[in-house]
PDB file of C-alpha atoms in Angstrom:
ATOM      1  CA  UNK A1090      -7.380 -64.516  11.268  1.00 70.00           C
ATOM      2  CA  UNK A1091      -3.766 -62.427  11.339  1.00 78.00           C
ATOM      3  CA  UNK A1092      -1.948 -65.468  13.320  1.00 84.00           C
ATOM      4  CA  UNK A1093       0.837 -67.571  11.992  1.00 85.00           C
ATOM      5  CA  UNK A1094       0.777 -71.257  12.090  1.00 90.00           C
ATOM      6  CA  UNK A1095       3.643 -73.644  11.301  1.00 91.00           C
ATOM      7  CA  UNK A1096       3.691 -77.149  10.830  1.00 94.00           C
ATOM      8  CA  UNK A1097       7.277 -78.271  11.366  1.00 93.00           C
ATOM      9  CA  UNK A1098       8.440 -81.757  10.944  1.00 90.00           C
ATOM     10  CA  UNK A1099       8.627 -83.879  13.857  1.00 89.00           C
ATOM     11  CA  UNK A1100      12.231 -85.385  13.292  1.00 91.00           C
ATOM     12  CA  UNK A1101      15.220 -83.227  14.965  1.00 91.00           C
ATOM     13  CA  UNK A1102      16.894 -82.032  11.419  1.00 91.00           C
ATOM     14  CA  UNK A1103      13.345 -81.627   9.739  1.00 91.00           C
ATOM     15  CA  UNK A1104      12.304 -79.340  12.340  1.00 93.00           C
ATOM     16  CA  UNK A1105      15.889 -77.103  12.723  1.00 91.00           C
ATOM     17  CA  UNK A1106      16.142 -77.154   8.947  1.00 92.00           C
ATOM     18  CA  UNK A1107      11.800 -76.365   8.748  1.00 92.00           C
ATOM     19  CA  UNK A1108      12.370 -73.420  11.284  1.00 92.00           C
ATOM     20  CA  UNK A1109      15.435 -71.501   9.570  1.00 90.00           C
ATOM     21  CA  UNK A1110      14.168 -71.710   6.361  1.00 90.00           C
ATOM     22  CA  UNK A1111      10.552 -70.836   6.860  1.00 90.00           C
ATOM     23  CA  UNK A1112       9.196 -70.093  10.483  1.00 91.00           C
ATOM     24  CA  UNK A1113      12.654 -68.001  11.515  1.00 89.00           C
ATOM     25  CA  UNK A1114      12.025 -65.711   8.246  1.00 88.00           C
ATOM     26  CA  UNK A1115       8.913 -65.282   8.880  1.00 89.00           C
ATOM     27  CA  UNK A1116       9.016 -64.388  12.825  1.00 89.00           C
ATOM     28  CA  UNK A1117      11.655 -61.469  11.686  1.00 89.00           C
ATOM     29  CA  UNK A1118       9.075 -60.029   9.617  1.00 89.00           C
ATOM     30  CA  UNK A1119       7.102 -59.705  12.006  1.00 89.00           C
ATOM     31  CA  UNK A1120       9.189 -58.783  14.695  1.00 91.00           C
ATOM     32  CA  UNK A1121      10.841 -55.588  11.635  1.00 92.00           C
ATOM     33  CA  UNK A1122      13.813 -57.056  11.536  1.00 89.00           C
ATOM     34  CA  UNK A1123      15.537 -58.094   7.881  1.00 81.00           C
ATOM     35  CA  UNK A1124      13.649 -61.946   6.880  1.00 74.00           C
ATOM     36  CA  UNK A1125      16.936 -63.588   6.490  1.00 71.00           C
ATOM     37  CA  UNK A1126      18.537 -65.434   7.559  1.00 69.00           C
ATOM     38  CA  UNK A1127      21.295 -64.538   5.371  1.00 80.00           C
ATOM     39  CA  UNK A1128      22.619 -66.762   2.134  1.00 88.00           C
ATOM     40  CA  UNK A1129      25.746 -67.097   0.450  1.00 93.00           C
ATOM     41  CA  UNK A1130      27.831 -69.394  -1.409  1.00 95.00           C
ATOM     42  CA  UNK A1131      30.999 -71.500  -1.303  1.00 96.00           C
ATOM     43  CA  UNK A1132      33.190 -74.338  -2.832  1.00 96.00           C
ATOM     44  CA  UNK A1133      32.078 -77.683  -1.633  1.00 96.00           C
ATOM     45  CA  UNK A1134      34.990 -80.332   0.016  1.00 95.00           C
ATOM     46  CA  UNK A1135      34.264 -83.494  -1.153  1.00 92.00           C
ATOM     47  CA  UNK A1136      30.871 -84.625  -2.791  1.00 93.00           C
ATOM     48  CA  UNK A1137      26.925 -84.888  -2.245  1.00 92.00           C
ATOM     49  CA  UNK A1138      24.602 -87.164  -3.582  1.00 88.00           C
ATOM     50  CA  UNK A1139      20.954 -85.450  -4.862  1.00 86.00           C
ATOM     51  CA  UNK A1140      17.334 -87.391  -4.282  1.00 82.00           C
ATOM     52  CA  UNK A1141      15.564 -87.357  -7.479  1.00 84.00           C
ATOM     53  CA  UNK A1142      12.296 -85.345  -6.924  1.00 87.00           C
ATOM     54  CA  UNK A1143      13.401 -82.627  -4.363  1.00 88.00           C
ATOM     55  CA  UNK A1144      15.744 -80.592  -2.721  1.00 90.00           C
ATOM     56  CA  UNK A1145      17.756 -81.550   0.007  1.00 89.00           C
ATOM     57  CA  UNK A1146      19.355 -79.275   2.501  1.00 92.00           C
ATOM     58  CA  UNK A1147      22.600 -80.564   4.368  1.00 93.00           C
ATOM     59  CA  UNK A1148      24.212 -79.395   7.148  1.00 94.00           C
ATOM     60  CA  UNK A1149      27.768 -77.726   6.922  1.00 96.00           C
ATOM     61  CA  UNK A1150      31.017 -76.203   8.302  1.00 97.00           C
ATOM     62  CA  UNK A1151      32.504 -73.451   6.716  1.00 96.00           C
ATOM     63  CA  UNK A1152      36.491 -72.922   6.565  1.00 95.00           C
ATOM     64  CA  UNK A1153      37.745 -69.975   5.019  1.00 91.00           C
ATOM     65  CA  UNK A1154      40.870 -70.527   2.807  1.00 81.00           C
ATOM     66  CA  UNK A1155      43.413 -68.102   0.199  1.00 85.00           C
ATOM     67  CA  UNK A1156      40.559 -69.593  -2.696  1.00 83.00           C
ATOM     68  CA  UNK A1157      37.362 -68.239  -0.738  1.00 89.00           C
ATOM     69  CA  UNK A1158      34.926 -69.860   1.713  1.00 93.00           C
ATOM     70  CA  UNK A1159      34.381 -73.031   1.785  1.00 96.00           C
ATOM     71  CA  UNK A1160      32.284 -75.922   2.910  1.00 97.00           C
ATOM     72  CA  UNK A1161      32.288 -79.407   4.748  1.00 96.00           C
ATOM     73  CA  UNK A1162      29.202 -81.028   4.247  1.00 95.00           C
ATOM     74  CA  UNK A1163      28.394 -82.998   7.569  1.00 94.00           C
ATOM     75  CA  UNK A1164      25.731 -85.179   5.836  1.00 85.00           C
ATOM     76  CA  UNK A1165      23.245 -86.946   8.872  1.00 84.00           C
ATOM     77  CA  UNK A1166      23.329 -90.866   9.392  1.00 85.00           C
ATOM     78  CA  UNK A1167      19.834 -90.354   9.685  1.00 86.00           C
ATOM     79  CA  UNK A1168      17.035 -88.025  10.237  1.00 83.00           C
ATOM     80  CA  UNK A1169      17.201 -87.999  14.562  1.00 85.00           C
ATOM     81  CA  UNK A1170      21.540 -87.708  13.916  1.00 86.00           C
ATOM     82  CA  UNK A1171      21.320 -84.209  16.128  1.00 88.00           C
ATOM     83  CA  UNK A1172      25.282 -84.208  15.874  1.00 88.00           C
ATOM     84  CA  UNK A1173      25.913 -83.133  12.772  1.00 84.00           C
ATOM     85  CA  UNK A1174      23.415 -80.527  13.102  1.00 87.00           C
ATOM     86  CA  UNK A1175      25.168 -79.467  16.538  1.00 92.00           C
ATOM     87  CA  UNK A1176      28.405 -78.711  14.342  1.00 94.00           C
ATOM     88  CA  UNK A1177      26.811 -77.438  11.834  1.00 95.00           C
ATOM     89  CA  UNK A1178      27.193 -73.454  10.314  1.00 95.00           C
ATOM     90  CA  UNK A1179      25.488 -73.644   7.388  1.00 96.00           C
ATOM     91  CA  UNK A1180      22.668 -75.711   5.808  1.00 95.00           C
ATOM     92  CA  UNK A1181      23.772 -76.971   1.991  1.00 95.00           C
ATOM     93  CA  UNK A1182      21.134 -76.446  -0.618  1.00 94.00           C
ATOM     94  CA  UNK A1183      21.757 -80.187  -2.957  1.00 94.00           C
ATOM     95  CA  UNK A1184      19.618 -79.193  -5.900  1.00 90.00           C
ATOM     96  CA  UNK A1185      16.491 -82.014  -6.581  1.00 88.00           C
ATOM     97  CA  UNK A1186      17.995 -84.436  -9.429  1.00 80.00           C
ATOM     98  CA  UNK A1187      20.395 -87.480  -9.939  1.00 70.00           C
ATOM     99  CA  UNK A1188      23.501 -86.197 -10.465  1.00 79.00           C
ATOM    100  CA  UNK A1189      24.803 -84.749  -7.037  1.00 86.00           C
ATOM    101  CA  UNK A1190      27.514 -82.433  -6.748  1.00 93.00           C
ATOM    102  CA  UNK A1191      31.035 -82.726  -7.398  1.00 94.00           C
ATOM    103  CA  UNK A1192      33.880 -81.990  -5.389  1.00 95.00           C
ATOM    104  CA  UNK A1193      34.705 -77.910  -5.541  1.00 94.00           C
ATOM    105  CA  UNK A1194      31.401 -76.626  -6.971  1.00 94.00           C
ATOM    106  CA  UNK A1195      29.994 -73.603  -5.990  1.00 95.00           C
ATOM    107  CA  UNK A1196      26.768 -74.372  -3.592  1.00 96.00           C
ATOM    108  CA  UNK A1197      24.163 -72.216  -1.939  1.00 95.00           C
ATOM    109  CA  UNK A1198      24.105 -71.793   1.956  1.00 96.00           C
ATOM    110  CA  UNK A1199      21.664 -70.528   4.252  1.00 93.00           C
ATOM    111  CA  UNK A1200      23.184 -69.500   7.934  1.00 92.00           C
ATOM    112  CA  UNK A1201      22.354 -70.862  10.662  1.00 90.00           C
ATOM    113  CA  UNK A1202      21.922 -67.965  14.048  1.00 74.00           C
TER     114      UNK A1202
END
């Protein structure tokens, strides 16, 4: 019928990163609020690695500096590390492909309420 189902992940960061980029949208609708949660960009400190095949969203802390925002990618040891997620501001979109990013490009975030 009208009711939602989601199917989240069963690890720790596969379920926080499952629920603010799908299931927490989607509850706002249909609570009226705004679907966030809100997006933005910043430059990246230091560098990520991508996964051929898909996207990969990493965990971050934002600084703001005289340049702009940017971010501190606090990349898990593993898929259960609820740490760096603990710390964490901002989720890092790492687009799908084999280059990774560089030091000081310009990367999507989604924020984490």
């Amino acid at each position: 019928g009208a009711q939602l189902f989601f199917g989240l992940p069963g690890t720790p960061l596969g379920c926080l990163t499952g629920f603010h980029l799908y299931a927490g949208p989607a509850l706002r609708v249909q609570a009226g609020a705004k679907p966030g949660p809100p997006s933005g960009r910043a430059r990246l400190i230091g560098a990520l690695k991508s996964h051929p095949g898909r996207i990969w969203f990493v965990p971050g802390k934002t600084q703001s500096g005289s340049a702009g925002p940017r971010v501190k990618p606090l990349v898990p040891r593993s898929s259960s590390d609820i740490f760096s997620a603990a710390e964490a501001d901002v989720l890092i979109e790492v687009p799908a492909g084999g280059g990774g990013l560089e030091p000081d490009s310009m990367v999507e975030l989604t924020w984490l309420d």
